[in-house]
Short mmCIF file of C-alpha atoms and ligand atoms in Angstrom, two decimals:
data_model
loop_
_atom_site.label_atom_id
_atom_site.label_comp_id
_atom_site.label_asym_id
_atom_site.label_seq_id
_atom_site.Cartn_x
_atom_site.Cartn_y
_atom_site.Cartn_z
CA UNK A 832 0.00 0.00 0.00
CA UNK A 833 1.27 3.54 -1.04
CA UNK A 834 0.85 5.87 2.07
CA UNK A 835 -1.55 8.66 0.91
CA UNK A 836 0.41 11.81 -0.99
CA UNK A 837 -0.93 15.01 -2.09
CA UNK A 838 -1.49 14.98 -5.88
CA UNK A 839 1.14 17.00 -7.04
CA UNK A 840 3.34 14.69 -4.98
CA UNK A 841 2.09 11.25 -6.62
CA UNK A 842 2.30 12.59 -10.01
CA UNK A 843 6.05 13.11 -9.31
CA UNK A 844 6.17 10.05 -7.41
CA UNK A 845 4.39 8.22 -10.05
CA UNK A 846 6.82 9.54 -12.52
CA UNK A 847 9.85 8.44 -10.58
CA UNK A 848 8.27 4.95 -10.55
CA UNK A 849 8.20 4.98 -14.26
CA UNK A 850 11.71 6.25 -14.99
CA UNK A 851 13.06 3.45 -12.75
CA UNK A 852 10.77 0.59 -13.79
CA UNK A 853 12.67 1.63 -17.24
CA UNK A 854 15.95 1.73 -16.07
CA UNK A 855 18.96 1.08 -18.29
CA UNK A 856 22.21 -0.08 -16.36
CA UNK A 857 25.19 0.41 -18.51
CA UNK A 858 27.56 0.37 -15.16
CA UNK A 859 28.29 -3.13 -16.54
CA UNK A 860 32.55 -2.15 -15.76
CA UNK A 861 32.10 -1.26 -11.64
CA UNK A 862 29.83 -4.29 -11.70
CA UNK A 863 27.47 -6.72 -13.63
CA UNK A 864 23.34 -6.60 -12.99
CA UNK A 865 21.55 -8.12 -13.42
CA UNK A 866 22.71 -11.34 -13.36
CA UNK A 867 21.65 -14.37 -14.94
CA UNK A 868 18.67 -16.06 -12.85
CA UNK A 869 20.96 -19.45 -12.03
CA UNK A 870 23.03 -16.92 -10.29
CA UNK A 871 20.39 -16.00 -7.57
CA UNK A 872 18.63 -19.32 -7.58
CA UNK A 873 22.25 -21.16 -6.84
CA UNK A 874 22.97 -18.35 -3.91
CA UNK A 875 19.20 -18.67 -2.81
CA UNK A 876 19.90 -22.54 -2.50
CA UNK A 877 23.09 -22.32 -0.68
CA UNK A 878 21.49 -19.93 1.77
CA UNK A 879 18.77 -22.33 2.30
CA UNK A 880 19.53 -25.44 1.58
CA UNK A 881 23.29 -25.95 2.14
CA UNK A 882 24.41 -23.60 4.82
CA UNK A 883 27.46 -25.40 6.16
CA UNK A 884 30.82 -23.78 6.60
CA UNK A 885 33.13 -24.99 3.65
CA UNK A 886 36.35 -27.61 4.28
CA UNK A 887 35.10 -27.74 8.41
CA UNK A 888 33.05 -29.42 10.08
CA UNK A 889 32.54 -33.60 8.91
CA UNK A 890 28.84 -33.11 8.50
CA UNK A 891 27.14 -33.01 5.23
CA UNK A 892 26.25 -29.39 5.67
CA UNK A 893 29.78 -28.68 5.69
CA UNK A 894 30.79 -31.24 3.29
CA UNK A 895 28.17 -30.08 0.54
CA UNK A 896 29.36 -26.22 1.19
CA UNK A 897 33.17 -27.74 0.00
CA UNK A 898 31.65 -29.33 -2.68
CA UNK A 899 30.47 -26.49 -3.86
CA UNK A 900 33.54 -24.53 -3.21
CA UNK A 901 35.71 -27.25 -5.53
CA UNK A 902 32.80 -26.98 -8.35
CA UNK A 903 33.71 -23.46 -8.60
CA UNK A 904 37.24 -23.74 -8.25
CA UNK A 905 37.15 -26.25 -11.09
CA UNK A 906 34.21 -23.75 -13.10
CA UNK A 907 36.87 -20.97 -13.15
CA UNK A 908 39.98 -22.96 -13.95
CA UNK A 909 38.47 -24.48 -16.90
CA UNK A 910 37.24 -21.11 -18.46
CA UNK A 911 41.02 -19.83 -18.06
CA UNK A 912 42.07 -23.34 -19.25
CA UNK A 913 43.92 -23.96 -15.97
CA UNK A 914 44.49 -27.21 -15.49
CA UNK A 915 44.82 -27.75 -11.92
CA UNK A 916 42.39 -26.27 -10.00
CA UNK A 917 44.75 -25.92 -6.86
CA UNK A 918 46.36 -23.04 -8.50
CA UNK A 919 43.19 -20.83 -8.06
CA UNK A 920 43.11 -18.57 -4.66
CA UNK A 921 39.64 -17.38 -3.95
CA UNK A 922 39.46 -13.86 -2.38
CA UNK A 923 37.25 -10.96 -2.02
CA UNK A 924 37.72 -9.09 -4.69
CA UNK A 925 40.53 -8.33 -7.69
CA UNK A 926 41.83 -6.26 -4.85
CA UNK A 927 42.57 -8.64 -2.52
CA UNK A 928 44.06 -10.71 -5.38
CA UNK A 929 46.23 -7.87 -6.68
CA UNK A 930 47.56 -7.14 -3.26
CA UNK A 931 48.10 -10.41 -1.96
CA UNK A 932 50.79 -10.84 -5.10
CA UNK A 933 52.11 -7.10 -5.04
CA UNK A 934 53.22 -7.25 -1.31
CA UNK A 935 53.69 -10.87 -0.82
CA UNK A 936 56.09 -10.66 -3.76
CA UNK A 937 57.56 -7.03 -2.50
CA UNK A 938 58.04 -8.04 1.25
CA UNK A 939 61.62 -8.05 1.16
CA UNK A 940 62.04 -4.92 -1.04
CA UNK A 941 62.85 -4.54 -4.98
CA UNK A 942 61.21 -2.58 -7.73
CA UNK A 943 58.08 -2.89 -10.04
CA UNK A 944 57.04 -1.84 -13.16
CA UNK A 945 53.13 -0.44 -13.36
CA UNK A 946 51.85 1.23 -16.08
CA UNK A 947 49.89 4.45 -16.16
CA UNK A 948 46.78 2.33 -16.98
CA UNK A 949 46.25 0.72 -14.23
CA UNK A 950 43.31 0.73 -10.69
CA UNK A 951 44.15 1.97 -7.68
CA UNK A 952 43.74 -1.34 -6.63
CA UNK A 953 47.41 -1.57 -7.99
CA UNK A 954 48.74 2.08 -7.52
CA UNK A 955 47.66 2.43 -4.21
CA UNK A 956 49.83 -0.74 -2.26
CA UNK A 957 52.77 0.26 -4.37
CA UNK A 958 52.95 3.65 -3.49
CA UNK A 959 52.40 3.01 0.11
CA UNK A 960 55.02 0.26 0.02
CA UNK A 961 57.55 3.18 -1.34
CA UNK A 962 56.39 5.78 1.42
CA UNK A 963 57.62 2.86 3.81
CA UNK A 964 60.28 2.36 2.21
CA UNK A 965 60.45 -1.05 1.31
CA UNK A 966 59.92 -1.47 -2.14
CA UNK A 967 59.98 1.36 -5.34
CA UNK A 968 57.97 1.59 -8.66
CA UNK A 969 58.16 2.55 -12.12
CA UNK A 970 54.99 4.03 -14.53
CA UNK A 971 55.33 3.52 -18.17
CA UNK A 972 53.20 5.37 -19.92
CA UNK A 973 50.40 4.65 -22.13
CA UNK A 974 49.07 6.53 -25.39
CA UNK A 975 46.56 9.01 -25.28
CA UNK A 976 44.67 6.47 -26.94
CA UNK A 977 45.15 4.22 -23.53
CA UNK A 978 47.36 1.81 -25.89
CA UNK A 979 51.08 1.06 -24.34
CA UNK A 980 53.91 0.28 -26.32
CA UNK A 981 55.61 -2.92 -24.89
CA UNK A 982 59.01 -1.61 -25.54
CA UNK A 983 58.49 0.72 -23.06
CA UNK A 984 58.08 -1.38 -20.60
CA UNK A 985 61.60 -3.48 -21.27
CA UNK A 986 63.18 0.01 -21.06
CA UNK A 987 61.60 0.56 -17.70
CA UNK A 988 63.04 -2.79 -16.10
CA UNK A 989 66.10 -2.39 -13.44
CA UNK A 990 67.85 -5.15 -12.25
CA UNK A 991 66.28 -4.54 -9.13
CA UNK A 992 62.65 -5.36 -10.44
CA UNK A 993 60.69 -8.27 -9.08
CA UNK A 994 57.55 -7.60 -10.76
CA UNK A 995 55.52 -6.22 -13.75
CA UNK A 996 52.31 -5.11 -12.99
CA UNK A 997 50.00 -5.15 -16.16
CA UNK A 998 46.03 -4.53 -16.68
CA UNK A 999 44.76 -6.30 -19.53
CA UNK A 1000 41.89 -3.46 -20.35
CA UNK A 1001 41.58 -0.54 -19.16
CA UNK A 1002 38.75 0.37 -16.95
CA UNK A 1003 38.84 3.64 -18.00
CA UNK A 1004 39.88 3.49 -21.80
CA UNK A 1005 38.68 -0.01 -22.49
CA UNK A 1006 42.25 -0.36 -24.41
CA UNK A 1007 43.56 -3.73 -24.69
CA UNK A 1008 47.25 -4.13 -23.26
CA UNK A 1009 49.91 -5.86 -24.88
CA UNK A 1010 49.72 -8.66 -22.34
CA UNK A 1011 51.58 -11.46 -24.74
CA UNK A 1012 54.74 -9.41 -25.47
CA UNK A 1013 55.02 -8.34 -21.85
CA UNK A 1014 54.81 -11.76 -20.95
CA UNK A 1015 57.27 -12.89 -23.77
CA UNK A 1016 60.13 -10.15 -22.90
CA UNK A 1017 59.27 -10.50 -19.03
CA UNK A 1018 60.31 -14.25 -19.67
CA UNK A 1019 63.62 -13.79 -21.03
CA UNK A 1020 64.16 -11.70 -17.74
CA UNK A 1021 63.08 -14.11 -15.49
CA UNK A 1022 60.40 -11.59 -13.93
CA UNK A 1023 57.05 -12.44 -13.03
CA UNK A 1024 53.79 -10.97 -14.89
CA UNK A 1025 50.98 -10.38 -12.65
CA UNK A 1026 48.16 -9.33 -14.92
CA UNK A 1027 44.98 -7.61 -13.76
CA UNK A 1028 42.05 -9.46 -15.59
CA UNK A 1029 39.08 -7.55 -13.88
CA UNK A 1030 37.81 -6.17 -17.04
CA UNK A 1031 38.61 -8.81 -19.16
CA UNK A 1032 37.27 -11.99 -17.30
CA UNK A 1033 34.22 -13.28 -18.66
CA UNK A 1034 34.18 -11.50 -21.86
CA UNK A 1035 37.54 -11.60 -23.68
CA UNK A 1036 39.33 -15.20 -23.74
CA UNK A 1037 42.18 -15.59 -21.13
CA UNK A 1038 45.31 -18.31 -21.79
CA UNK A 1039 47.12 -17.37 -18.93
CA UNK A 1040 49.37 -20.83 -19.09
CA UNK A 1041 49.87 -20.16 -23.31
CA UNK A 1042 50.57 -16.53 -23.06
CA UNK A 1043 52.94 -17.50 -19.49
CA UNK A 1044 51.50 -15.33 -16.84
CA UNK A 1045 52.78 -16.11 -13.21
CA UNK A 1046 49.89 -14.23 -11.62
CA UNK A 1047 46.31 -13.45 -13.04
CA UNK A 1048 44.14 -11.45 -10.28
CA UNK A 1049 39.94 -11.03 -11.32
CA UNK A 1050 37.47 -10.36 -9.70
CA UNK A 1051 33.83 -12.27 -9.77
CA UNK A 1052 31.29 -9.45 -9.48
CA UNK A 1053 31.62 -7.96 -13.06
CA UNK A 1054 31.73 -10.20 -16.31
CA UNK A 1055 31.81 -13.60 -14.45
CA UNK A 1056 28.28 -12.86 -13.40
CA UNK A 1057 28.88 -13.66 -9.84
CA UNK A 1058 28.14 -11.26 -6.57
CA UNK A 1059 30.06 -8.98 -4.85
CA UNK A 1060 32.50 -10.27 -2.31
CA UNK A 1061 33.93 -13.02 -5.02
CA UNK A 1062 37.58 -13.26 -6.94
CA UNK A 1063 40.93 -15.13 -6.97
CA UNK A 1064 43.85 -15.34 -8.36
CA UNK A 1065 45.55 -17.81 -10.33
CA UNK A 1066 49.23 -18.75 -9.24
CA UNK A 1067 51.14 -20.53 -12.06
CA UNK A 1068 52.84 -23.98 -10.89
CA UNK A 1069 56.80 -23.32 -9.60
CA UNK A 1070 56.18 -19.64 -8.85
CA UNK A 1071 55.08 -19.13 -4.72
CA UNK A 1072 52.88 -16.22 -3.17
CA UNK A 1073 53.13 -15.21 0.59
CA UNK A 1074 49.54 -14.81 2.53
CA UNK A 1075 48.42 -11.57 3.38
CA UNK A 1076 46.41 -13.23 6.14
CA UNK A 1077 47.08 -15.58 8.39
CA UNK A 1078 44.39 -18.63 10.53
CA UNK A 1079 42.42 -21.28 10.19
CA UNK A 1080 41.98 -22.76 7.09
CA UNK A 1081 40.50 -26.54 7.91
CA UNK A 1082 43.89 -28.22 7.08
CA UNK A 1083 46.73 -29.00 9.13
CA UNK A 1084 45.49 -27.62 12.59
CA UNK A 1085 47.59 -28.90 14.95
CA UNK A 1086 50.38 -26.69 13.68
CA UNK A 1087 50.87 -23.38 14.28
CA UNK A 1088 52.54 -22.72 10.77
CA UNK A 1089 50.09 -21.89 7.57
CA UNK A 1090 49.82 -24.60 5.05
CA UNK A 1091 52.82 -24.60 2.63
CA UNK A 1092 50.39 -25.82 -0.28
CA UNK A 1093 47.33 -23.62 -2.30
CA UNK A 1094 44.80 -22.44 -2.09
CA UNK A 1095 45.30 -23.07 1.31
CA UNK A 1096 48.04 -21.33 2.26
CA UNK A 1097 46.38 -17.71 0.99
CA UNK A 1098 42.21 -19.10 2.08
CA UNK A 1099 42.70 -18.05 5.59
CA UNK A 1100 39.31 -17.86 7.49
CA UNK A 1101 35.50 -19.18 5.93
CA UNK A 1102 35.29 -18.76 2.62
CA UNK A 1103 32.24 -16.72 1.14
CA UNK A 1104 30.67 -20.01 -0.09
CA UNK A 1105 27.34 -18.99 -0.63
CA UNK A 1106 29.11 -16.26 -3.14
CA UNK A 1107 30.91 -18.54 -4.72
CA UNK A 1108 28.14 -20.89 -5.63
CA UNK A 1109 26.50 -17.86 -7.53
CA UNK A 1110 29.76 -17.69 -9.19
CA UNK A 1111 30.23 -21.44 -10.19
CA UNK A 1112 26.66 -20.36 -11.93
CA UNK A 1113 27.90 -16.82 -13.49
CA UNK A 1114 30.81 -19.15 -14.64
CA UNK A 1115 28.19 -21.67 -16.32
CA UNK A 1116 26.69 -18.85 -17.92
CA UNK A 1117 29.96 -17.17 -19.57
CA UNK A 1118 30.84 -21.01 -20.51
CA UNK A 1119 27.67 -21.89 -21.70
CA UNK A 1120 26.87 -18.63 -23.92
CA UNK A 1121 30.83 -18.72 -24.85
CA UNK A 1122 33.46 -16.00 -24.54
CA UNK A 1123 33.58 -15.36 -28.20
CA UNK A 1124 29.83 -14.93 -28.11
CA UNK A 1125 29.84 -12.71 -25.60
CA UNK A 1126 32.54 -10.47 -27.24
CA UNK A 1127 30.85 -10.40 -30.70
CA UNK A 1128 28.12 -9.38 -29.20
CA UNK A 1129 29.50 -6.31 -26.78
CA UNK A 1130 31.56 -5.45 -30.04
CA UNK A 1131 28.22 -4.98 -31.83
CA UNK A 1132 26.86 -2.85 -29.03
CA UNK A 1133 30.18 -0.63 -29.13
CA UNK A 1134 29.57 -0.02 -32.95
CA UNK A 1135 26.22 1.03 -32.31
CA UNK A 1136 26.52 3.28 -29.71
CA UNK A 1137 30.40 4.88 -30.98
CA UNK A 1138 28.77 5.38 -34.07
CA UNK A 1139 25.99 6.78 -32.28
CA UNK A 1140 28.17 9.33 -30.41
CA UNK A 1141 30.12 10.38 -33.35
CA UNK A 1142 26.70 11.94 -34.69
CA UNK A 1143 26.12 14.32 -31.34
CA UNK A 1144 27.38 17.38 -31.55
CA UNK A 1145 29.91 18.59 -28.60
CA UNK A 1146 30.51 14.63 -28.04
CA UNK A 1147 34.02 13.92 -27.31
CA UNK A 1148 35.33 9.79 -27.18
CA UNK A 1149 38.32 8.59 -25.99
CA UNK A 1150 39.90 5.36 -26.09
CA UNK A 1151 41.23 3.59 -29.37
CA UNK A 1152 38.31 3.57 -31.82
CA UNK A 1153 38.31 -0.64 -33.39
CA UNK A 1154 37.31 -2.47 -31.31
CA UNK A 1155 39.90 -5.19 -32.39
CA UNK A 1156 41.67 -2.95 -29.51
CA UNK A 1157 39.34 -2.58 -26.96
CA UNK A 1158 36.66 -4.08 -24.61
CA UNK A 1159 32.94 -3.40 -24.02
CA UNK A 1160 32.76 0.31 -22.36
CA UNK A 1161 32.83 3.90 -23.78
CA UNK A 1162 33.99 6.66 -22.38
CA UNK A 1163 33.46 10.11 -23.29
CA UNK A 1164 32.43 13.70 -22.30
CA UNK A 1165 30.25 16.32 -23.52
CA UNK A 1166 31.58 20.07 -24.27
CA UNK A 1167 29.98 22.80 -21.48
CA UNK A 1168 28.78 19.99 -18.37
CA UNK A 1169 30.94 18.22 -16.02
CA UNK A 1170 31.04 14.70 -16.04
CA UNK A 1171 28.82 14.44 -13.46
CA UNK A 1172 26.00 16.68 -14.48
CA UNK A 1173 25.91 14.09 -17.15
CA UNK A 1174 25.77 11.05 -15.23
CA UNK A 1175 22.93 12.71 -12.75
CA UNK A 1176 20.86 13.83 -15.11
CA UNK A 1177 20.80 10.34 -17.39
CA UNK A 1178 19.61 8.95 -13.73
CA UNK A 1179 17.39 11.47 -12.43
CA UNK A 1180 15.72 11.86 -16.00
CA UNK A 1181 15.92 8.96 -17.93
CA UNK A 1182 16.98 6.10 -15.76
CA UNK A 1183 20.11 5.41 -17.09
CA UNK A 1184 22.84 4.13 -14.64
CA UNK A 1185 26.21 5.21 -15.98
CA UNK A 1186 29.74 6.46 -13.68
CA UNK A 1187 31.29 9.27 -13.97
CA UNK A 1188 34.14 10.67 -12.57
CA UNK A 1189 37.76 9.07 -12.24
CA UNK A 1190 36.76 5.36 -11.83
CA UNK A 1191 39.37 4.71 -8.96
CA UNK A 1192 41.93 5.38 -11.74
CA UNK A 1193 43.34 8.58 -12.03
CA UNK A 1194 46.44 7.96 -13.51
CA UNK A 1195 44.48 6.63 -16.74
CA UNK A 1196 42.74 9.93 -16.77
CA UNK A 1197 45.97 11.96 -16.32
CA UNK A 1198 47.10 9.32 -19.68
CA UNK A 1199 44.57 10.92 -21.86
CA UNK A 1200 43.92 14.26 -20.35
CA UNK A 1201 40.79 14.02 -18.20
CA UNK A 1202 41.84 14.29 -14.91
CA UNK A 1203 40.55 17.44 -14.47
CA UNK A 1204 37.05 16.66 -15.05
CA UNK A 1205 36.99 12.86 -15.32
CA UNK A 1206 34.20 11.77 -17.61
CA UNK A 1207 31.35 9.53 -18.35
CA UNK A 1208 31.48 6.02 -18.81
CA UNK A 1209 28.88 3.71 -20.48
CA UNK A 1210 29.78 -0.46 -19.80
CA UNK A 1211 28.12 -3.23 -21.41
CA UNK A 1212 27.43 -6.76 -20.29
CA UNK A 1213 25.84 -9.80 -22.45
CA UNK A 1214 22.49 -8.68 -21.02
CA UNK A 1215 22.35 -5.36 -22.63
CA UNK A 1216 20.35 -5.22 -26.27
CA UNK A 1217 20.91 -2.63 -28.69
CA UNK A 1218 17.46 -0.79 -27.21
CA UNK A 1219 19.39 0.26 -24.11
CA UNK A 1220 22.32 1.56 -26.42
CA UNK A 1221 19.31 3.47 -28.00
CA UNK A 1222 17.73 4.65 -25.33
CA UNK A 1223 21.37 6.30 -23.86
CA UNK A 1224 21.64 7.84 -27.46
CA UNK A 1225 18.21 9.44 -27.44
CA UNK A 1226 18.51 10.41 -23.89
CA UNK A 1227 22.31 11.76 -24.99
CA UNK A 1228 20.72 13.94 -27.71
CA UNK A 1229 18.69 15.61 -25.37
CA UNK A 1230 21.20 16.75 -23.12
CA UNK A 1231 22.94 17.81 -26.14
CA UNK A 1232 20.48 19.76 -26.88
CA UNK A 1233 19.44 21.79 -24.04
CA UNK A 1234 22.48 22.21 -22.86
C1 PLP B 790 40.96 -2.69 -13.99
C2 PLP B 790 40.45 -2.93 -12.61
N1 PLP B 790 41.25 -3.46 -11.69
C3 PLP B 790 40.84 -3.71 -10.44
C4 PLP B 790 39.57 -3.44 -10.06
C5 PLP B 790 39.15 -3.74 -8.65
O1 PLP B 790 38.17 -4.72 -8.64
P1 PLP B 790 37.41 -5.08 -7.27
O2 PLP B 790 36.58 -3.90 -6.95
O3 PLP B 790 36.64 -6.29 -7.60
O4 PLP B 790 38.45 -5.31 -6.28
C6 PLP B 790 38.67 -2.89 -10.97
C7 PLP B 790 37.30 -2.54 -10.55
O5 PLP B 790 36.65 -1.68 -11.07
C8 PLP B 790 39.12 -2.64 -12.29
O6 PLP B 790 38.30 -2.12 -13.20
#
C-alpha cells in the first residue's frame, strides 16, 4: 500500500516509478546486474539449503558447502584453461588478489614496473610500500589512446625489479594491453607478470598458461556474473605467493605454521561459499553462452553506440576507436557539463545508470587528459540489447540539446 500523498506529490512520485521501472544499467565495468537467474537461484539454495561452513566441520552441511567450493574452483579454472584447479586462490575481490601478489612478492624490497593504466587497486599498495620504504615503482606510460607500447616497458626494467604489474583493459579506456609481449620479454628476464584481468574476465578469452603469466588477479562481481565479495587469483605452478592473512583454514590444525600448499596457504578464514556458488553459476553462464559470443556481441553494441556518439554534436570519445583494440565500455564527455551533471541527469531523467568521474583510476585519466574533469562512462554486459544503447543515445541527444 502507497501511504496517501498530495497529488502533485504522486504525479512526481508516479513519474519516478516509471523512470526506474525503465531503467537502463550500462555500469556493466564497476559491476554486472543483473545477473543471470541461475546466479540468484544457486545463492538462494546455498542460503537455504546448504548452509554449512566450507572444508570444516565432517557433516554433510559442511561437506556439501566444500563441494560447492571445488565446483567453482574447477568452473573458473576451466574457463582460463587452468588445469589444476589448486592453482586458483579465492578472495574478495581483484583487490585482494592484486595485493596479496604485489606485497607478498615485494616483502623483502625490490622494484616494479606499473603502467599508467592501471586501478588503484594496484597504484595504491605500491605507493604506500615506497612511502615505507620497502619497495619502489616505475609508470610507463600509455598513449593518449590508452594503448602502451611494450618496448616501453623493457626500457623501464632495473635489475632490481621483481615484478611487472599489467592490466589487460583498461577500466577507464577499455584499451587492450599488450599482455603477450610483456609476458614474452618479461620471460627472457626471469620476472614475473601479474596481470589484472578484472575487465577482461568473462568477456575476452584468457590463456594465462599459453601466453605465461605467473599471476592473473579477477574479480567475480563484473563479467563472471557472480556477486560482490567473489575473486581469486591464479598462481602458475613453480612460482610461490606469501599470505596476506594468516588462521584457520581446515587443514593442518595442529600446527601453528600456515599450510605450505594452495589455495590453502592464501584461504585463511570461511570462505564466502554462498558467493561462490553464484559464481560457479555466473561461470556456467559465460561457458555456456561462450566467450567469443559474448565479445561479438559487446563489439556490436560498441559499434552502435560509438557510431551513435560520433553523430552528437559537442561529443568527445576517448579510447582507441576498433574495437579489435578494446573491450565493451565507452567513455566520453560532452563540451559545457561536467562529467557528473551528465551522469545525474541520465539517472534522475531517464533512468540510465552510468559512472562518472575518475573510476578509482586517475592515472588513466591523467594518460589521456581528463583528470581534471573525469568523464562519463557507459559499460556493457551480455544482457544489454541494442534498445538500451538506444535509449542512452536518445537520452544523450537531449542533453545535447538543451544544454
Ligand atoms: C581494472 C580494474 N582493476 C581492479 C579493479 C578492482 O576490482 P574489485 O573492486 O573487484 O576489487 C577494478 C574494478 O573496477 C578494475 O576495473
Amino acid at each position: 500500500m502507497l501511504p496517501a500523498m498530495p497529488g502533485a506529490e504522486a504525479a512526481c512520485y508516479h513519474q519516478r516509478m516509471e523512470v526506474l521501472s525503465r531503467q537502463t544499467y550500462l555500469d556493466n565495468a564497476a559491476t554486472t546486474y543483473p545477473k543471470p537467474e541461475a546466479v540468484y537461484r544457486a545463492m538462494d539454495h546455498f542460503a537455504r539449503e546448504v548452509g554449512g561452513s566450507p572444508g570444516r566441520s565432517g557433516h554433510h552441511r559442511s561437506l556439501e558447502a566444500g563441494r560447492e567450493v571445488l565446483r567453482a574452483r574447477d568452473a573458473v579454472a576451466r574457463l582460463f584453461g587452468i588445469d589444476d584447479p589448486s592453482r586458483i586462490v579465492f578472495t574478495k575481490n581483484a583487490t585482494e588478489a592484486l595485493n596479496l601478489v604485489i606485497q607478498g612478492v615485494l616483502t623483502s624490497g625490490g622494484h616494479a614496473v606499473i603502467t599508467s593504466l592501471e586501478h588503484n587497486s594496484v597504484w595504491r599498495p605500491l605507493e604506500a610500500m615506497a612511502r615505507a620504504g620497502t619497495s619502489s615503482y616505475s609508470i610507463v606510460e600509455g598513449g593518449p589512446d590508452g594503448l602502451l607500447d611494450p618496448s616501453l616497458i623493457e626500457e623501464a626494467l632495473l635489475p632490481s625489479t621483481r615484478l611487472v604489474v599489467c592490466t589487460h583493459a583498461s577500466n577507464v579506456t577499455g584499451s587492450l594491453l599488450p599482455i603477450c609481449d610483456i609476458a614474452e620479454l618479461c620471460a627472457r628476464r626471469g620476472i614475473p607478470l601479474l596481470v589484472d584481468a578484472a575487465q577482461t574476465a568473462g568477456r575476452y578469452v584468457l590463456d594465462p598458461v599459453g601466453t605465461g603469466i605467473q599471476y592473473l588477479a579477477f574479480t567475480g562481481h563484473k563479467e563472471l556474473f557472480g556477486p560482490q565479495g567473489t575473486g581469486g587469483l591464479y598462481v602458475a605452478p613453480g612460482w610461490e605467493v606469501e599470505p596476506l592473512l594468516y588462521g584457520g583454514t581446515g587443514s593442518r590444525s595442529e600446527s601453528s605454521l600456515q599450510p605450505d600448499f594452495l589455495p590453502d596457504r592464501c584461504e585463511s578464514g570461511t570462505l564466502n561459499a554462498m558467493g561462490l556458488a553464484g559464481l560457479r553459476a555466473g561461470v556456467g553462464f559465460v561457458t555456456a553462452t561462450g566467450v567469443d559470443e559474448i565479445r561479438r556481441h559487446e563489439g556490436e553494441l560498441f559499434e552502435r553506440l560509438s557510431s551513435g556518439l560520433l553523430s552528437l554534436r559537442g561529443v568527445t570519445m576517448y579510447g582507441p576507436p576498433d574495437w579489435e583494440s578494446r573491450v565493451g565500455l565507452v567513455l566520453f564527455n560532452i563540451k559545457g557539463l561536467t562529467s557528473s551533471e551528465v551522469a545525474s541527469r541520465l539517472d534522475a531523467a531517464y533512468g540510465i545508470c552510468v559512472r562518472s568521474g575518475l573510476h578509482c583510476s586517475p592515472l588513466a585519466h591523467r594518460t589521456i587528459g581528463t583528470l581534471e574533469n573525469g568523464a562519463v562512462r557507459a559499460s556493457f554486459s551480455y544482457q544489454n540489447t541494442g534498445e538500451d544503447v538506444d535509449c542512452l543515445l536518445d537520452a544523450l541527444s537531449d542533453i545535447c540539446r538543451s544544454r
